[in-house]
Coordinates of C-alpha atoms in Angstrom, one line a residue:
X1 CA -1.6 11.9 -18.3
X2 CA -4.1 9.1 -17.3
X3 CA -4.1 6.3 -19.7
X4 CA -6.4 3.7 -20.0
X5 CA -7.7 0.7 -21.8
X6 CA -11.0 -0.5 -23.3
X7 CA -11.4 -3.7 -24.4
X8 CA -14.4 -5.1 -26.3
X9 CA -14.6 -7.4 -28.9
X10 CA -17.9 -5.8 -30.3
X11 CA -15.7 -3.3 -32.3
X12 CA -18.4 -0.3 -32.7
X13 CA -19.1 -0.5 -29.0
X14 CA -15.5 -0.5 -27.9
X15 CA -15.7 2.7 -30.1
X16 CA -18.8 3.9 -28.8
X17 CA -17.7 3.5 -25.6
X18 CA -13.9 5.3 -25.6
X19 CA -15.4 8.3 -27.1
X20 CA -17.7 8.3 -24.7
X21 CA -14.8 8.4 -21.9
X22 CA -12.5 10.4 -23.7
X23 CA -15.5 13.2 -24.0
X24 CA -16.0 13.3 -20.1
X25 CA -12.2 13.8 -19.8
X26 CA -12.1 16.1 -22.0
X27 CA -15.0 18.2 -20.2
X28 CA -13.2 18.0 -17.0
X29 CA -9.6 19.1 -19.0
X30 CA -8.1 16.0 -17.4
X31 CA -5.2 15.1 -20.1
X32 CA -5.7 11.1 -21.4
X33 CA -4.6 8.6 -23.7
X34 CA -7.0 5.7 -24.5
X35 CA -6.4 2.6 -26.5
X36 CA -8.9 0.1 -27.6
X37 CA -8.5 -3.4 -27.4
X38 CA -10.8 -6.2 -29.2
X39 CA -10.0 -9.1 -27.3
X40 CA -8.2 -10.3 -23.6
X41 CA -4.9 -11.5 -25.8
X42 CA -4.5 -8.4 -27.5
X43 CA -4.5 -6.1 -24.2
X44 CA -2.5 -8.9 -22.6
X45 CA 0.1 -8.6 -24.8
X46 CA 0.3 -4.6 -24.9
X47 CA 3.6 -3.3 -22.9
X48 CA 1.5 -0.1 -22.0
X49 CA 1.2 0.2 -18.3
X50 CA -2.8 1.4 -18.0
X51 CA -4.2 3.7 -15.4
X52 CA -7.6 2.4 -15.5
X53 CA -9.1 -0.7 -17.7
X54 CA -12.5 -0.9 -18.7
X55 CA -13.1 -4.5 -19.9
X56 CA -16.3 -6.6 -21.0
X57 CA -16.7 -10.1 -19.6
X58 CA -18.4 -12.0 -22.2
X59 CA -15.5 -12.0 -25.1
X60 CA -14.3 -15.0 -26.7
X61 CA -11.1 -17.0 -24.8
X62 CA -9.9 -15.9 -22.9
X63 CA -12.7 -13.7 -21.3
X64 CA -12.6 -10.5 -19.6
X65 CA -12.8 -12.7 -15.9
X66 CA -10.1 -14.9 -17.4
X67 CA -8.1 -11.7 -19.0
X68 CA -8.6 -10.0 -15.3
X69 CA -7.2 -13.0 -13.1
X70 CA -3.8 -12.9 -15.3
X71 CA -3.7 -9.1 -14.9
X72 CA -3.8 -9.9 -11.1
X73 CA -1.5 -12.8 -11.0
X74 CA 1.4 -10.4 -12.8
X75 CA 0.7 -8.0 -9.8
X76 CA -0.8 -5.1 -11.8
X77 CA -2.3 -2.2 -9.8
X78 CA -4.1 -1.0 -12.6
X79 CA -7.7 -0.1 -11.9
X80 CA -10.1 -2.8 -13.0
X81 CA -13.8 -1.5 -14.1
X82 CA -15.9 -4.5 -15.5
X83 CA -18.8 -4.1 -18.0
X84 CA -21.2 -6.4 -18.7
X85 CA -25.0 -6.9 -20.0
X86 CA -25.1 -9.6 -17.5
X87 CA -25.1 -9.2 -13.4
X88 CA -24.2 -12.7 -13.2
X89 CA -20.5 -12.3 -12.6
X90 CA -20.8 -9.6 -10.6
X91 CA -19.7 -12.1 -7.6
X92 CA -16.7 -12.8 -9.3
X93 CA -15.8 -9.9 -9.5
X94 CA -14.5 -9.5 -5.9
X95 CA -11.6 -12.2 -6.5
X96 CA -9.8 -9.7 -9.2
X97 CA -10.2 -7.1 -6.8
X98 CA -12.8 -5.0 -9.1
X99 CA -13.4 -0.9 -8.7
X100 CA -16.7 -1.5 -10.0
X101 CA -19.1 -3.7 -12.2
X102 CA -20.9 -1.6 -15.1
X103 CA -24.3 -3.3 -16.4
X104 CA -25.1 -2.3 -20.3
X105 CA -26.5 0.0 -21.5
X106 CA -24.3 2.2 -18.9
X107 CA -25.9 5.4 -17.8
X108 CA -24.0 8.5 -18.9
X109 CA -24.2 9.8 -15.2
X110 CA -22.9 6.8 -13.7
X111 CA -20.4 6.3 -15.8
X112 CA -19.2 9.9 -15.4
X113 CA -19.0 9.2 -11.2
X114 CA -17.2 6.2 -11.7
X115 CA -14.5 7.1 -13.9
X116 CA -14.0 10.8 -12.0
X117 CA -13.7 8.5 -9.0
X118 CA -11.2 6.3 -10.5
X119 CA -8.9 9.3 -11.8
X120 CA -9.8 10.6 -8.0
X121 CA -7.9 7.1 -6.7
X122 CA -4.9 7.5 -9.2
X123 CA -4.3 10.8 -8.1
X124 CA -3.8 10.3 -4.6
X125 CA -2.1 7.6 -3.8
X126 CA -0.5 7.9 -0.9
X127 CA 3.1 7.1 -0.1
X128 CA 2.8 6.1 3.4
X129 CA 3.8 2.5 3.9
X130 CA 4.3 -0.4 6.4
X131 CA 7.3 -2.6 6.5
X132 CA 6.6 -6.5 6.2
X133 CA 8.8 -9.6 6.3
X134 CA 7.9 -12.9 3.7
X135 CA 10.9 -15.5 3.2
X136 CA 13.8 -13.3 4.8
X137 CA 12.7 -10.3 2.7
X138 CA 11.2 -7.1 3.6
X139 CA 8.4 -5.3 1.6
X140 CA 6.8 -1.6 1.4
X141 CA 3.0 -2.2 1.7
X142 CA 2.0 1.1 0.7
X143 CA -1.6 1.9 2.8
X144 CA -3.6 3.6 -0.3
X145 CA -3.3 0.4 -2.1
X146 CA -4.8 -1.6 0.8
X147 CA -8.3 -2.4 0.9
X148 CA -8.2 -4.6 4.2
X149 CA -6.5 -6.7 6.2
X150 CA -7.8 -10.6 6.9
X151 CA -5.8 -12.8 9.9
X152 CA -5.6 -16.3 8.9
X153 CA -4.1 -18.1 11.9
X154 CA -0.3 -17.0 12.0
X155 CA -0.6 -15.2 9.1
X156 CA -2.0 -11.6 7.3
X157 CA -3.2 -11.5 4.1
X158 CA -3.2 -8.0 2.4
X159 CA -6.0 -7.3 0.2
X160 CA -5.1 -4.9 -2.6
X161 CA -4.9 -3.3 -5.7
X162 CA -2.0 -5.7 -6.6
X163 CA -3.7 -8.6 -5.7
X164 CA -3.3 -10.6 -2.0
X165 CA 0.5 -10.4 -0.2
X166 CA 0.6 -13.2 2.7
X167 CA 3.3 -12.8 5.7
X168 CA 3.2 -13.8 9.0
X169 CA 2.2 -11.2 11.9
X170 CA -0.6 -10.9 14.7
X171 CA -3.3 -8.2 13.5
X172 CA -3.7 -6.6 17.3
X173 CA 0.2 -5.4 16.6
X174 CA -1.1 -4.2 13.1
X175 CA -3.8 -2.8 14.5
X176 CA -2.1 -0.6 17.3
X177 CA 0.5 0.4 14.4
X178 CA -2.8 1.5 12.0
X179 CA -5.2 2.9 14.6
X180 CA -4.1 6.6 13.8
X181 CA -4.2 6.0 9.7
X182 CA -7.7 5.2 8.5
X183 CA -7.9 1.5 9.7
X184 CA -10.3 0.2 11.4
X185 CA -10.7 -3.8 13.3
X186 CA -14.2 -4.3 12.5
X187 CA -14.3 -8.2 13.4
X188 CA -11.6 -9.9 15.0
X189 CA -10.3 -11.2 12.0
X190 CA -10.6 -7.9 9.7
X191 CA -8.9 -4.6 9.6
X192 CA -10.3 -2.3 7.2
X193 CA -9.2 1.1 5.5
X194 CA -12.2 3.5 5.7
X195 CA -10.9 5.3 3.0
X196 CA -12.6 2.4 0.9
X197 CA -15.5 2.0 2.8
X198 CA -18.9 2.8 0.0
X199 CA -21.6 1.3 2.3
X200 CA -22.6 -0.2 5.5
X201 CA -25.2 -2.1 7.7
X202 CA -25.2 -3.0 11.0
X203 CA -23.7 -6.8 9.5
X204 CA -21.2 -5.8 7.1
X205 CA -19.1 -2.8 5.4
X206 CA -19.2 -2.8 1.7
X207 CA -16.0 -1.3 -0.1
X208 CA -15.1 0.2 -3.5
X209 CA -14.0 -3.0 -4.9
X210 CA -17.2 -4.8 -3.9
X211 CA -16.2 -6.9 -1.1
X212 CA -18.0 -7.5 1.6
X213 CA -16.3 -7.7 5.2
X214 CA -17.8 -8.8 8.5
X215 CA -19.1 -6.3 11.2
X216 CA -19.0 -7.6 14.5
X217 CA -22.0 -7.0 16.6
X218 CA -20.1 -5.0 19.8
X219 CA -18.3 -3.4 17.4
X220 CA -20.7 -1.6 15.3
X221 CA -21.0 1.7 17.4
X222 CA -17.3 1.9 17.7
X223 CA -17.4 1.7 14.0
X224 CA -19.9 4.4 13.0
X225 CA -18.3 6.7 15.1
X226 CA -15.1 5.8 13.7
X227 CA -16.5 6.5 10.0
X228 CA -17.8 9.5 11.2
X229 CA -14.4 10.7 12.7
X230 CA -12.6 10.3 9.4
X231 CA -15.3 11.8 7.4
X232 CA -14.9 14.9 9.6
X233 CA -10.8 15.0 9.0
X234 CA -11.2 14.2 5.4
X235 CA -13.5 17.3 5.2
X236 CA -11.6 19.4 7.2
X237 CA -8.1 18.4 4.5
X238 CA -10.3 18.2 1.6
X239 CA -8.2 14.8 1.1
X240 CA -11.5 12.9 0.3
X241 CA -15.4 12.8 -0.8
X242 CA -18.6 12.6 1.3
X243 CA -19.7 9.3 -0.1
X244 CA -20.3 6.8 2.7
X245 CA -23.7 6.0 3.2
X246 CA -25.5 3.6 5.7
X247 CA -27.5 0.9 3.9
X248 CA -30.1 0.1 6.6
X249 CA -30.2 -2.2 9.5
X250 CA -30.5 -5.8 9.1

């Protein structure tokens, strides 16, 4: 059952807005539960473990950015899907590691792709991991919940759906050990997983979660043909959508 959260402190559009979900659910027989939240405190406090959060940004203290960056910092997974009648803080946006930014009124059809695409990402989570060592310890980094890797000097940071993990490594080993699972080195300091990838130019890759990673210039043939190559295994396993799109040249 995919449970998920709304929180909105207008109380007739947190309404509005959860029937509206729970109707497209309910048309595509998935099984949900949805609660409805009126502020960032009350969800905070819930002990419910959500699939998938839709949560306004302009609320009173603490906000839905604020309410976001504490969800992060306790190392929740949980899909994060911001609406807002303001673009402004679409930006921020990337540093909670958003699957998308909603601007009111939201269209019934785009609402419709992203949620489908969000119960799409719960229900296929791989369990194929890497091992990594932090402070004597070892840790499963599990590769669906990676968006990309980023080398800062002796160290990897992990970009996820749990936030950023930091440990010490060289990303040419990484990248030799993720060459024949859906990574790709785009720049020298970024190793990306093309299963996130929504959009590209000849300067950058776009992914779900709205960030924006490098493309280096000698490496942008390698890495159309290398989007190609997995859309063309993904279709022949059915494991994943024709959505990638080139954006344009720049």
């Amino acid at each position: 059952m995919l449970v998920v959260a709304v929180c909105d402190d207008e109380i007739r559009e947190c309404c509005r807005f959860s029937e509206r979900i729970r109707k497209i659910l309910e048309e595509e027989k998935i099984s949900c539960r949805i609660r409805q939240f009126h502020s960032g405190q009350e969800l905070l406090a819930a002990e419910e473990k959500f699939d998938l959060i839709f949560l306004d940004i302009m609320m009173r203290p603490p906000d839905g950015m604020q309410t976001a960056k504490i969800l992060r910092e306790r190392a929740s997974g949980t899909i994060l899907v911001f609406v807002s009648s303001s673009r402004k803080y679409v930006f921020d946006a990337y540093d909670v590691e958003a699957f998308q930014y909603l601007v009111k009124p939201v269209d019934e059809a785009k609402l419709k792709n992203v949620l489908l695409r969000a119960v799409r990402k719960t229900q296929k989570r791989s369990q194929e991991f890497i091992l990594v060592s932090r402070e004597r310890q070892n840790r499963k980094l599990f590769l669906d919940d990676i968006y990309y890797f980023e080398i800062r000097g002796r160290t990897i940071e992990a970009h996820g759906t749990e936030g950023i993990f930091t440990y010490y490594g060289r990303i040419g080993i990484l990248e030799e050990e993720l060459r024949e699972k859906g990574f790709f080195r785009c720049h020298k300091s970024f190793l990306v997983n093309l299963k996130y990838a929504d959009a590209y130019n000849s300067q950058e890759v776009i992914l779900e979660n709205g960030a924006g990673i490098m493309i280096a210039r000698r490496r942008y043939e390698e890495f159309k043909k290398a989007i190609l190559t997995y859309m063309r295994k993904c279709g022949e396993t059915g494991n994943c959508e024709s959505k990638w799109r080139d954006s344009g040249e720049k």
